[in-house]
């Protein structure tokens, strides 16, 4: 009897622990993404939790122009576009120094 009570309490403790850890991780992701893009924390979180568009229980899938219009990314492009942008920014910083 005492063992079952202990197991029940321990199981509830583990569940609460992992749930809180997941919530903290989710908060960190939302804070990071909303702090480094134009999307608001509220909108980003609602997309993360949007059940009808979930892909394998990991959140919404957002493509190209929709991601731009939501403020999640600045523009659509490939790796070469990203590298060109990076090199331009590096050159701009060097000129400012």
GROMACS .gro file of C-alpha atoms in nm:
model
   97
    1UNK     CA    1   0.000   0.000   0.000
    2UNK     CA    2   0.273   0.244   0.098
    3UNK     CA    3   0.474   0.148  -0.211
    4UNK     CA    4   0.175   0.223  -0.437
    5UNK     CA    5   0.123   0.559  -0.269
    6UNK     CA    6   0.491   0.640  -0.314
    7UNK     CA    7   0.478   0.537  -0.683
    8UNK     CA    8   0.168   0.751  -0.742
    9UNK     CA    9   0.324   1.056  -0.579
   10UNK     CA   10   0.653   1.001  -0.762
   11UNK     CA   11   0.472   0.963  -1.096
   12UNK     CA   12   0.280   1.286  -1.040
   13UNK     CA   13   0.602   1.461  -0.941
   14UNK     CA   14   0.778   1.342  -1.260
   15UNK     CA   15   0.482   1.448  -1.472
   16UNK     CA   16   0.480   1.794  -1.317
   17UNK     CA   17   0.859   1.821  -1.348
   18UNK     CA   18   0.863   1.732  -1.719
   19UNK     CA   19   0.561   1.948  -1.793
   20UNK     CA   20   0.729   2.248  -1.628
   21UNK     CA   21   1.055   2.176  -1.810
   22UNK     CA   22   0.867   2.164  -2.141
   23UNK     CA   23   0.690   2.492  -2.064
   24UNK     CA   24   1.021   2.663  -1.980
   25UNK     CA   25   1.176   2.536  -2.303
   26UNK     CA   26   0.875   2.658  -2.497
   27UNK     CA   27   0.901   3.001  -2.332
   28UNK     CA   28   1.269   3.024  -2.428
   29UNK     CA   29   1.193   2.935  -2.790
   30UNK     CA   30   0.912   3.190  -2.812
   31UNK     CA   31   1.128   3.460  -2.653
   32UNK     CA   32   1.421   3.387  -2.885
   33UNK     CA   33   1.218   3.377  -3.207
   34UNK     CA   34   1.007   3.682  -3.127
   35UNK     CA   35   1.319   3.869  -3.019
   36UNK     CA   36   1.505   3.793  -3.342
   37UNK     CA   37   1.225   3.838  -3.593
   38UNK     CA   38   0.926   4.062  -3.657
   39UNK     CA   39   0.666   3.813  -3.531
   40UNK     CA   40   0.505   3.881  -3.195
   41UNK     CA   41   0.541   3.630  -2.913
   42UNK     CA   42   0.164   3.589  -2.900
   43UNK     CA   43   0.128   3.512  -3.271
   44UNK     CA   44   0.426   3.276  -3.270
   45UNK     CA   45   0.291   3.088  -2.968
   46UNK     CA   46  -0.052   3.058  -3.127
   47UNK     CA   47   0.110   2.907  -3.438
   48UNK     CA   48   0.303   2.662  -3.222
   49UNK     CA   49  -0.017   2.544  -3.055
   50UNK     CA   50  -0.248   2.551  -3.358
   51UNK     CA   51  -0.383   2.197  -3.362
   52UNK     CA   52  -0.544   2.189  -3.706
   53UNK     CA   53  -0.215   2.264  -3.885
   54UNK     CA   54   0.011   2.047  -3.670
   55UNK     CA   55   0.276   1.844  -3.844
   56UNK     CA   56   0.353   1.531  -3.642
   57UNK     CA   57   0.269   1.716  -3.317
   58UNK     CA   58   0.558   1.961  -3.351
   59UNK     CA   59   0.376   2.276  -3.455
   60UNK     CA   60   0.258   2.449  -3.770
   61UNK     CA   61   0.436   2.426  -4.103
   62UNK     CA   62   0.473   2.767  -4.264
   63UNK     CA   63   0.614   2.815  -4.612
   64UNK     CA   64   0.786   3.099  -4.797
   65UNK     CA   65   0.577   3.407  -4.849
   66UNK     CA   66   0.346   3.321  -4.560
   67UNK     CA   67   0.647   3.321  -4.326
   68UNK     CA   68   0.747   3.660  -4.466
   69UNK     CA   69   0.398   3.804  -4.422
   70UNK     CA   70   0.386   3.678  -4.062
   71UNK     CA   71   0.721   3.842  -3.987
   72UNK     CA   72   0.889   3.511  -3.911
   73UNK     CA   73   1.154   3.568  -4.178
   74UNK     CA   74   1.264   3.877  -4.372
   75UNK     CA   75   1.262   3.730  -4.721
   76UNK     CA   76   1.251   3.406  -4.915
   77UNK     CA   77   1.575   3.279  -5.063
   78UNK     CA   78   1.829   3.005  -5.082
   79UNK     CA   79   2.165   2.945  -4.925
   80UNK     CA   80   2.348   3.166  -5.176
   81UNK     CA   81   2.107   3.454  -5.101
   82UNK     CA   82   2.173   3.413  -4.731
   83UNK     CA   83   2.548   3.410  -4.777
   84UNK     CA   84   2.537   3.721  -4.998
   85UNK     CA   85   2.334   3.898  -4.731
   86UNK     CA   86   2.579   3.790  -4.462
   87UNK     CA   87   2.879   3.915  -4.660
   88UNK     CA   88   2.708   4.250  -4.724
   89UNK     CA   89   2.640   4.290  -4.352
   90UNK     CA   90   3.002   4.203  -4.267
   91UNK     CA   91   3.125   4.465  -4.515
   92UNK     CA   92   2.886   4.725  -4.369
   93UNK     CA   93   3.015   4.657  -4.019
   94UNK     CA   94   3.376   4.682  -4.130
   95UNK     CA   95   3.305   5.023  -4.287
   96UNK     CA   96   3.143   5.145  -3.964
   97UNK     CA   97   3.443   5.043  -3.751
   0.00000   0.00000   0.00000
